XYZ file of C-alpha atoms in Angstrom:
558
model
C 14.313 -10.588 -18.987
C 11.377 -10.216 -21.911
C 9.209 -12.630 -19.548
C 9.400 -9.706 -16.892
C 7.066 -7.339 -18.848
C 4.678 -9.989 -20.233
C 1.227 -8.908 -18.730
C -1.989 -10.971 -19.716
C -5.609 -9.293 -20.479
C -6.373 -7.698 -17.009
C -4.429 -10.485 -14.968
C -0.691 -11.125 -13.545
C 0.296 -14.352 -14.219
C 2.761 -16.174 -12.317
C 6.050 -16.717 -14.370
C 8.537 -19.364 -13.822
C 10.175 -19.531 -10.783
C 7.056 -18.216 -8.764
C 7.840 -14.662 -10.237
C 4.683 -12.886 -10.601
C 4.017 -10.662 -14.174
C 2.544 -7.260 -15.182
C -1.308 -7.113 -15.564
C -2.274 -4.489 -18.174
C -2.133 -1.187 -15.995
C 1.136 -2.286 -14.500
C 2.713 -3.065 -17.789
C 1.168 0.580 -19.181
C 3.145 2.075 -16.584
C 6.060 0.443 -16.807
C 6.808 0.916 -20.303
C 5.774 4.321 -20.343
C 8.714 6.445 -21.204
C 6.795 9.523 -22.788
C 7.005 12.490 -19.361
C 5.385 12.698 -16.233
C 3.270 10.116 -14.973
C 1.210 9.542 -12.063
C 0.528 6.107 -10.835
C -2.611 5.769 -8.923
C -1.654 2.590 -6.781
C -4.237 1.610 -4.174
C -3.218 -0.593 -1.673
C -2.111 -4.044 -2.424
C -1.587 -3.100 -5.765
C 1.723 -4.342 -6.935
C 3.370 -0.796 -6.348
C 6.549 -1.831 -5.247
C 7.030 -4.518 -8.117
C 5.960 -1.683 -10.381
C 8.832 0.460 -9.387
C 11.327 -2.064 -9.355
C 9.937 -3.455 -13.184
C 9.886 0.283 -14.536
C 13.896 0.816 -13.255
C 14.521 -2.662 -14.917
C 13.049 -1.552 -18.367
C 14.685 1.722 -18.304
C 18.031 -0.108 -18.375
C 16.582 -2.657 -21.095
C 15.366 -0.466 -23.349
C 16.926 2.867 -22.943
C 20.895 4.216 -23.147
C 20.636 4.791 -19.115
C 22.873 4.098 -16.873
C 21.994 2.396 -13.450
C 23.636 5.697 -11.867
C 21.568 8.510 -13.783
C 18.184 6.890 -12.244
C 16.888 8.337 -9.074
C 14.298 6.365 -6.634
C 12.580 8.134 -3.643
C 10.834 6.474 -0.760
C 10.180 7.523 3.046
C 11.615 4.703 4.939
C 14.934 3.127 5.208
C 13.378 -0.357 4.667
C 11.811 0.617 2.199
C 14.881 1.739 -0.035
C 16.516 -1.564 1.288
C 13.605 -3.328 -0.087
C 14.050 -1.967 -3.372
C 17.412 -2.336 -3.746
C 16.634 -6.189 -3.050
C 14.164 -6.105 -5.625
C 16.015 -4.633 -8.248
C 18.981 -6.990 -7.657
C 17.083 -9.805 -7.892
C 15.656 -9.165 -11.140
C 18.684 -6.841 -12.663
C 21.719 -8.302 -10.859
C 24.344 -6.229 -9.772
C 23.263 -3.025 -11.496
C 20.486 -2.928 -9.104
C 22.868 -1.461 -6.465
C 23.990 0.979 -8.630
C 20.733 3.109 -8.813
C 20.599 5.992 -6.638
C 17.603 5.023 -3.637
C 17.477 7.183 -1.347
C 14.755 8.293 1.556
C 13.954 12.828 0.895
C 15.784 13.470 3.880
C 19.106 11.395 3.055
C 18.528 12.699 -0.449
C 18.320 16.473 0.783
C 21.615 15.950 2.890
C 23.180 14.168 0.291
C 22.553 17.335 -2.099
C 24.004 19.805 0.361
C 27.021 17.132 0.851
C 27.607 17.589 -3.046
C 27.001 21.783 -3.027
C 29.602 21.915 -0.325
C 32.206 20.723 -2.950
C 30.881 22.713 -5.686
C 30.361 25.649 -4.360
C 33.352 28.008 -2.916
C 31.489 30.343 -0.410
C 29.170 27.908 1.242
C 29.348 28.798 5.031
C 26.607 26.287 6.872
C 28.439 23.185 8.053
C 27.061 20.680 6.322
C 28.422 17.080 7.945
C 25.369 16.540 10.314
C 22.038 17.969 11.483
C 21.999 18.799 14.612
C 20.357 16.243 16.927
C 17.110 16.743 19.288
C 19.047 17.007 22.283
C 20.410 20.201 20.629
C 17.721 21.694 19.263
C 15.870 21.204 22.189
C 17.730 23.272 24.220
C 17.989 25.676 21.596
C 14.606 26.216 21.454
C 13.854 25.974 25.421
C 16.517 28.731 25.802
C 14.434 30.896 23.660
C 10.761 29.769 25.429
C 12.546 30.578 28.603
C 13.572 34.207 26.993
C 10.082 35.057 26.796
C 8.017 37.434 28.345
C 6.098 35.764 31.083
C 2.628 36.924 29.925
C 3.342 35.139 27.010
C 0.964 32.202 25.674
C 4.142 29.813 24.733
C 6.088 30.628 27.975
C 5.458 27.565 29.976
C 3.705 25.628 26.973
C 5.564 21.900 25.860
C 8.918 22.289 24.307
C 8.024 19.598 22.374
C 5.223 21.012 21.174
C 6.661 23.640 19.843
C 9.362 22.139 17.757
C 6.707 20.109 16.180
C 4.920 23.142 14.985
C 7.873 24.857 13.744
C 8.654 21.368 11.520
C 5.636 20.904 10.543
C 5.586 24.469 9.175
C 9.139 24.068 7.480
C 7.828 21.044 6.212
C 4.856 22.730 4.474
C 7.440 25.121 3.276
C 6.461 27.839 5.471
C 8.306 30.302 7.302
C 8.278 32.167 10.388
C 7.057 35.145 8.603
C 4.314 33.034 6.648
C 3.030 31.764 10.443
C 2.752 35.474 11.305
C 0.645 36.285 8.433
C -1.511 33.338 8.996
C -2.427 33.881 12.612
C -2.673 37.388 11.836
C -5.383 37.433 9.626
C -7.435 34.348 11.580
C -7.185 36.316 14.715
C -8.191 39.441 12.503
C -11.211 37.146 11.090
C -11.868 35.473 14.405
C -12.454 38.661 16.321
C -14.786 40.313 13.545
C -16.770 37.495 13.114
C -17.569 36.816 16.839
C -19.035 40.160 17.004
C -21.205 39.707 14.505
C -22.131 36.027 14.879
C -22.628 35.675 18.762
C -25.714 37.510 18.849
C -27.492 35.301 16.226
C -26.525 32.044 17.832
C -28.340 33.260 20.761
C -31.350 32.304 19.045
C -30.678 28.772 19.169
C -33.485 26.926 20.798
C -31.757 23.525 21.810
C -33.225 20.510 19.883
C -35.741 22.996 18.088
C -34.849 23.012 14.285
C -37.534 25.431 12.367
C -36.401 28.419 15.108
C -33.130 27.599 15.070
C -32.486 27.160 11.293
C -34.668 30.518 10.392
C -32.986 32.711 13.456
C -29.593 31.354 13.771
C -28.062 29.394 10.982
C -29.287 30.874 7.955
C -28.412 34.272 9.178
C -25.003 33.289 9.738
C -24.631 31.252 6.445
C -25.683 34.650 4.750
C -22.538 36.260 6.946
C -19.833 33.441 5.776
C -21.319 32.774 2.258
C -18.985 34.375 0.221
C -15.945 32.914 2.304
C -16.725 29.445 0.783
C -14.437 29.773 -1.707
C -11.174 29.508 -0.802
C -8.685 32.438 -0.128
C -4.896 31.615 0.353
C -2.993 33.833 3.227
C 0.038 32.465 1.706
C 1.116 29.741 -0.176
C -0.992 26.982 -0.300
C -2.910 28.077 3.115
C -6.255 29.112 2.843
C -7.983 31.956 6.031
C -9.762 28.999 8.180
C -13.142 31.247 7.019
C -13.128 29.498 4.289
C -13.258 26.096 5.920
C -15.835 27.133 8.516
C -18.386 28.412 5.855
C -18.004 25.391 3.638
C -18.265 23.144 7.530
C -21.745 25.578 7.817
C -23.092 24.735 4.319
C -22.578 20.561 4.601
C -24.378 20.992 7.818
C -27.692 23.197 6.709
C -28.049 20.738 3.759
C -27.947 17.702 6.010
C -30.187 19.698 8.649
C -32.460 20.240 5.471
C -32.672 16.622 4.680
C -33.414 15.508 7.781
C -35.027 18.162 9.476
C -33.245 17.654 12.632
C -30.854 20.560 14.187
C -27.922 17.435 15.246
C -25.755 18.858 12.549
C -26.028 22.212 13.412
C -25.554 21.853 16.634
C -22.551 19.888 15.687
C -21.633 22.387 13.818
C -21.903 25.362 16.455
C -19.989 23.060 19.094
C -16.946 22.132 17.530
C -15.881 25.621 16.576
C -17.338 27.956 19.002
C -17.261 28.671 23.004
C -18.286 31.377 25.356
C -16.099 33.796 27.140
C -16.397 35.231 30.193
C -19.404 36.976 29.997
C -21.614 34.544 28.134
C -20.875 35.917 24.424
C -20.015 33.298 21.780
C -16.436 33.408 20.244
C -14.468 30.908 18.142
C -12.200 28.493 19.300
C -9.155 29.144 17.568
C -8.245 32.108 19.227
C -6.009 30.657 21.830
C -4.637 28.217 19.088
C -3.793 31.148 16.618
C -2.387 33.153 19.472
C 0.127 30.360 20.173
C 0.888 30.017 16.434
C 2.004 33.710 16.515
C 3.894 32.996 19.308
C 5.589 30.488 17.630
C 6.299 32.078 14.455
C 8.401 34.843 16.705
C 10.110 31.661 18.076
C 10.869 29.984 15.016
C 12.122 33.252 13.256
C 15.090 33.576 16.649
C 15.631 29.852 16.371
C 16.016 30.063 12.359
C 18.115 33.122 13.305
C 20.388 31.687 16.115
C 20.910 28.635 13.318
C 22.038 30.941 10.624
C 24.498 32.898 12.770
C 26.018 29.351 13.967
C 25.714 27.919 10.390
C 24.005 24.813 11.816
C 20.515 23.598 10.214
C 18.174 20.942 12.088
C 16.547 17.964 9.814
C 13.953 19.674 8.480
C 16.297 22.260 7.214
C 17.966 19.239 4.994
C 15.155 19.799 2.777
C 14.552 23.060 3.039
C 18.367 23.962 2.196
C 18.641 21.876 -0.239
C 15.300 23.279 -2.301
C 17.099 27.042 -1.712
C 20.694 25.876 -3.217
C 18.854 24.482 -5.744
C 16.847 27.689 -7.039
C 19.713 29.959 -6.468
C 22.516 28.282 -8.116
C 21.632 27.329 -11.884
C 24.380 25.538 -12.370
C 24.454 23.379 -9.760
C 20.803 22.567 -10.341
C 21.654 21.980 -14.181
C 24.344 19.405 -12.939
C 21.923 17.676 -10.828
C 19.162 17.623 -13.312
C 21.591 16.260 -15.766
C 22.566 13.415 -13.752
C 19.009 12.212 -12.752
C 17.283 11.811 -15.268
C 14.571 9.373 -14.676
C 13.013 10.195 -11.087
C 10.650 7.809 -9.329
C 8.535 8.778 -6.543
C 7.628 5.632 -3.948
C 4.391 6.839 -1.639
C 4.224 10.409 -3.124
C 1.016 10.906 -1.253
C 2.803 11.399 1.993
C 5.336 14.135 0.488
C 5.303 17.490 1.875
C 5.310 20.631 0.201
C 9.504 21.397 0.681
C 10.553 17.414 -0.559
C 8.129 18.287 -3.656
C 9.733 21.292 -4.726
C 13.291 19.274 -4.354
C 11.730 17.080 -7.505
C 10.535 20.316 -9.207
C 13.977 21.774 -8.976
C 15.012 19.156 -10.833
C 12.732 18.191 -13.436
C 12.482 22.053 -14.372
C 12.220 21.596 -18.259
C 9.651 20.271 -20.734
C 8.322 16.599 -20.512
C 10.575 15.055 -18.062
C 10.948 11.470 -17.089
C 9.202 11.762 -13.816
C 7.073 9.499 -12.228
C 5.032 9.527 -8.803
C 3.102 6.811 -7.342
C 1.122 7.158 -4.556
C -2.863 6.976 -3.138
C -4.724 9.767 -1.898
C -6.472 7.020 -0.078
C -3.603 7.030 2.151
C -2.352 10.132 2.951
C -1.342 11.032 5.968
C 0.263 14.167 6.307
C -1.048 17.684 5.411
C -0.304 21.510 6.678
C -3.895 22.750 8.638
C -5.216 24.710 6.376
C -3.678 23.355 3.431
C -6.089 23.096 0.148
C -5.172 20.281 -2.016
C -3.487 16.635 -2.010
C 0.004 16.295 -3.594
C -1.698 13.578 -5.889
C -3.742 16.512 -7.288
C -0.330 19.358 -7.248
C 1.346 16.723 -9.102
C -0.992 16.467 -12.145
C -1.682 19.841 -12.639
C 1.955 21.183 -12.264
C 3.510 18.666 -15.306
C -0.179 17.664 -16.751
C 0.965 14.274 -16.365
C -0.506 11.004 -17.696
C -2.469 9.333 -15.154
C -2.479 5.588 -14.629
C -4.591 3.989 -12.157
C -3.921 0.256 -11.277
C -7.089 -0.870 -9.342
C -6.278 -4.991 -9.057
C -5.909 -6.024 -5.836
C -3.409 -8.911 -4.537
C -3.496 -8.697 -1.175
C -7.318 -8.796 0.063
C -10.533 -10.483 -0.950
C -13.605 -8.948 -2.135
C -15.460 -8.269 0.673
C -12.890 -6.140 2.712
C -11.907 -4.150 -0.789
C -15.492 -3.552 -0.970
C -16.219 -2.470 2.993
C -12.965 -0.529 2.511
C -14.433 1.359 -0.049
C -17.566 2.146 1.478
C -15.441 3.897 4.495
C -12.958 6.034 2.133
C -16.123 7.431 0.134
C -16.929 9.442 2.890
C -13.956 11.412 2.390
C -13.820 15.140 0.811
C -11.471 16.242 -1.519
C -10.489 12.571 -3.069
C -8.548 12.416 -6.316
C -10.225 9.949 -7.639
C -12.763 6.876 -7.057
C -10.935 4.040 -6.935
C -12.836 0.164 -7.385
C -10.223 -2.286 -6.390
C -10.740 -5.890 -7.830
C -9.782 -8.652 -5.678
C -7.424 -11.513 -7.050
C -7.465 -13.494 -4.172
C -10.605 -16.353 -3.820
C -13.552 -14.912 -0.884
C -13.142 -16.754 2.205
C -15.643 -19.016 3.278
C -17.556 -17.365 6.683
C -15.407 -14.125 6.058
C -17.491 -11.551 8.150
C -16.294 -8.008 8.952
C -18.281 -6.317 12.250
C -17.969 -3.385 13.947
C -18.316 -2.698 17.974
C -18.802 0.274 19.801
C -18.310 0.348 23.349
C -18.984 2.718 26.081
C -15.459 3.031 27.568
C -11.854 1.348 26.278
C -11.244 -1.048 29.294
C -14.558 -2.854 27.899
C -13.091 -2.610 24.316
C -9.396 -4.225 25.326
C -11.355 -7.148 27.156
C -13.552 -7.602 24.592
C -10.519 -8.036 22.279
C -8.945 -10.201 24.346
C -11.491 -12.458 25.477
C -12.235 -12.635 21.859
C -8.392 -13.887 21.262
C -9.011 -16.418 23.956
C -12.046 -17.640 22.632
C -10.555 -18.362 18.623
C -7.300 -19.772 19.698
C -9.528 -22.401 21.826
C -11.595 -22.671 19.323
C -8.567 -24.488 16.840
C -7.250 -21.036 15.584
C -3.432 -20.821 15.056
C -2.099 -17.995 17.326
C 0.155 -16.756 14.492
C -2.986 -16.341 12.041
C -4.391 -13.448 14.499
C -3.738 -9.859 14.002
C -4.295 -6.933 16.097
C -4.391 -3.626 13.889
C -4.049 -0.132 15.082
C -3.943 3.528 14.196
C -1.212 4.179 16.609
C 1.424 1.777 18.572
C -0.052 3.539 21.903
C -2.843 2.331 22.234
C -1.301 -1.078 22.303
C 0.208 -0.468 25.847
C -3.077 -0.298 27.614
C -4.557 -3.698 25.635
C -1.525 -5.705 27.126
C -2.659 -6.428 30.569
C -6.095 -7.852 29.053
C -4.099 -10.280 27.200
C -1.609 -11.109 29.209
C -5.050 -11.921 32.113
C -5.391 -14.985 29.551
C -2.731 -18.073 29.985
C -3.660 -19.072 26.584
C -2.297 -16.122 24.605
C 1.544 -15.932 24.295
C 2.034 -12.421 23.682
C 5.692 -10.342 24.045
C 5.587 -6.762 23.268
C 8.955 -4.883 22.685
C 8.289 -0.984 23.210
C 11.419 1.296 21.903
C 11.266 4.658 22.289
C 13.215 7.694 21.524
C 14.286 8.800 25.145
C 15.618 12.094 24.222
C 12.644 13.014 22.692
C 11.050 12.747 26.524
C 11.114 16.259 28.287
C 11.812 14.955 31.756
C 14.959 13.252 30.026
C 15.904 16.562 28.957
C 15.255 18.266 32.135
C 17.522 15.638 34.009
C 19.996 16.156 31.921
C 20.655 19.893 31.820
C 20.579 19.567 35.413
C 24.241 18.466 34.881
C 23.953 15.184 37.732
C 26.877 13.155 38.666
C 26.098 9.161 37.963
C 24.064 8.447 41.068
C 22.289 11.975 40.858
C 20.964 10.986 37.679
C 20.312 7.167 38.649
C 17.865 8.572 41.741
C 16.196 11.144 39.718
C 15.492 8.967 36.211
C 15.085 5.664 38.274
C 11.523 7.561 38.620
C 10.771 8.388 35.667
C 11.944 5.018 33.964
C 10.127 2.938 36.493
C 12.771 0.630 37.568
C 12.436 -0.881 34.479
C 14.996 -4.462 33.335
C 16.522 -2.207 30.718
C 17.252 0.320 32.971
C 21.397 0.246 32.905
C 21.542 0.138 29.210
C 19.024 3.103 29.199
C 21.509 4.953 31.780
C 24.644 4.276 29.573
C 22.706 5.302 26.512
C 21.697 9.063 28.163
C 25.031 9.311 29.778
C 26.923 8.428 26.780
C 25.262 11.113 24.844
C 25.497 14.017 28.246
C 29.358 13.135 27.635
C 29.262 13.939 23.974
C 27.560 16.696 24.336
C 29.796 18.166 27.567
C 27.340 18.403 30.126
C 28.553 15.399 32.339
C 29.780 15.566 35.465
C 31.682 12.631 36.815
């Protein structure tokens, strides 16, 4: 087991058995058992051995038991993977520590406060599912007033708001407050900043920049720093003056009005009679609306003692501040917490781990890269990366050698993130792996996206007749949709053998929903969704699937 934490000066070398080892940073962290820690792991870093080394050392050299170790992640694979891990270098005892995605975890707390606690009324042995909460919350859009902004807007839409916002650990009363005081900012500034921007002159910059901007950057300049409505939400002022004082300096660099004008367009409009106004208006009336619709759905929950699977969290952070001693228990049990991609944590899962670590120096430790964050509250004013380190003033780590890429991508890579605000910190990667020989990187732009999915594919076409191996190509995306429109391009070329499996949550579609509350015998439903499902091959497994779940639910008719 000693070989396991043998790291070399600044390299990982490769033990026996193809087993790779700890470089310096990775060892650091592994072995440090002194309170919080943050792990700055960029990508291709060696985070998930580090996790599974540190739980492995814990056991070693510490009177721990497998059971009093906690391990969070996001993904079910990724716990799986984990657990693989840490059998493999562990044995057995490696299925013994507690891995667990937040959610699981948070329903797995409430599982345990329903046997400790006497009085607990919410039933606690499922969420309910979408198919439920959507008709909830469509029962409640379709109680509205019909002058109201959300009464024909997307269901959908709105439950994504509303867990977004429990997410961020906001209520329906902190979504009030918020669009209360933008629409209160909103409405004073357009009367005061309308008639300056009608000095523009388009493309003019000296007229523009004495008349217009600099006027209003006197109005806004002492919104730049930021003021919280509530929580960690700051009045979108804030981020419009700070928007208005990138731009000037740019326009002062260059002397050109672009960013200005940039500036002006994406946050303001004109109404009806030719007067300038900003754009959020509509969007913070809607996110009143919705805060009046979250607080009956929150409402209509409580009296049913149901919770939906944001509330998992949510619950589980408000058991664990109100009842000391079952928080005690809990804290007593876990006592070394690791935190797998804590970049993508939202406000509620964060205050789960602060529930439980609430005492001096504990034996926390997140790793994560602001780098790759993806999810933050609008409005919201810091990364978790930086909450973390200033709530326990932990010891950072940052491990910055790179396994996975070679030099040249790390360093394009690196070029891209720099242009973004707010980072934690600047991260160099080093590259382990040898540069390939003609390794190019270029970028494209194109004037519409049929020419960019045939230039992909003819691309495809032209490598794999050019020797290339089919299975060393790669087609990257930010989102699986915009694979779906690519396909046909492909498939134009008999050369490319492509198969592209698509599975989707049906009951997350509306029009699924809207079939099925129409309560339709078997053929009803076959006639009406043999439309929307286009007569697809999977169509009778799709059929049982929805029916199946009408039945459970009682609103079948055979």
């Amino acid at each position: 087991m000693g070989d396991e934490f043998r790291g070399s000066a600044g390299t990982a070398k490769r033990q026996k058995g193809g087993k790779m080892g700890l470089n310096v940073n990775q060892k650091r962290a592994v072995e440090y058992l002194e309170g919080p820690l943050l792990v700055l792991a960029g990508p291709g870093t060696g985070k998930t051995q580090l996790l599974s080394h540190k739980v492995a050392y814990i056991l070693k050299n510490t009177d721990t038991n497998p059971e009093n170790i906690l391990c969070m992640t996001f993904t079910e694979s990724a716990a799986s993977n984990m657990r693989e891990r840490l059998k493999s270098i562990i044995g057995n005892d490696g299925l013994k520590v507690n891995i667990a995605t937040y959610h699981a975890f948070g329903s797995e707390i409430l599982a345990q406060y329903n046997n400790y606690a006497e009085d607990y009324e919410r039933r606690l042995d499922a969420a309910i599912d979408e198919v439920t909460q959507f008709k909830i919350v469509k029962q409640i859009q379709a109680e509205l007033p019909g002058r109201d902004i959300l009464h024909k807007d997307n269901v959908k839409d709105i439950i994504s708001v509303i867990s977004s916002a429990k997410s961020a650990g906001l209520t329906a009363d902190d979504l009030r407050k918020i669009a209360e005081q933008n629409l209160k900012d909103s409405e004073v500034l357009s009367r005061s900043i309308s008639p300056l921007l009608e000095n523009v002159v388009p493309r003019v910059y000296k007229d523009s920049y004495e008349k217009a901007y600099l006027p209003i950057y006197e109005i806004l300049k002492d919104y730049t720093k930021a003021e919280v409505i509530c929580k960690n939400i700051e009045r979108s002022i804030g981020g419009l003056a700070r928007d208005l004082k990138e731009a000037i300096v740019e326009a002062e660099t260059t002397e050109k009005i672009k960013p200005l004008s940039a500036w002006k367009d994406a946050n303001f409009e004109k109404d009806g009679k030719g007067k300038y106004r900003l754009k959020d208006r509509v969007a913070n009336k809607k996110l009143m609306s919705v805060a009046a619709v979250m607080a009956k759905y929150d409402a209509y929950l409580r009296e049913n003692g149901l919770y939906d699977f944001d509330d998992m969290i949510q619950e589980a952070v408000r058991v664990l501040r109100e009842d000391a001693g079952f928080k005690a228990t809990l804290s007593e049990r876990y006592q070394f917490i690791m935190l797998d991609e804590f970049q993508d944590t939202n406000p509620s899962q964060f205050a789960i781990i602060k529930a439980l670590t609430d005492y001096e120096k504990p034996m926390v430790m997140a790793v994560g890269d602001d780098d790759q964050a993806i999810y933050e509250f609008q409005g919201a004013l810091s990364t978790n990366l930086v909450d973390f380190q200033n709530y326990y003033n932990s010891e950072v780590i940052p491990l910055t050698e790179n396994y996975r890429s070679t030099q040249e991508i790390l360093d394009f890579s690196r070029e891209v993130i720099n242009q973004a605000p707010d980072r934690f910190a600047d991260k160099e990667l080093t590259a382990h792996r040898p540069a390939l020989e003609q390794s190019q990187i270029y970028r494209y732009e194109f004037l519409a996206s049929d020419m960019e999915y045939a230039f992909v594919a003819d691309e495809i076409a032209k490598l794999i007749k050019s020797g290339i191996r089919q299975d060393e190509i790669a087609i990257i995306s930010y989102k699986t949709k915009y694979f779906m429109p690519l396909l046909p391009y492909l498939k134009a070329h008999s050369e490319i053998n492509i198969a592209y499996e698509k599975r989707d949550n049906l009951f997350e579609d509306e029009k699924i929903h809207q079939i099925m509350e129409q309560q339709l015998s078997d053929e009803e439903f076959k006639k009406h969704a043999d439309v929307i499902l286009d007569n697809s091959k999977c169509f009778e497994d799709t059929f049982t699937q929805i029916k199946e779940e009408c039945v459970r639910l009682g609103i079948w008719r055979n």
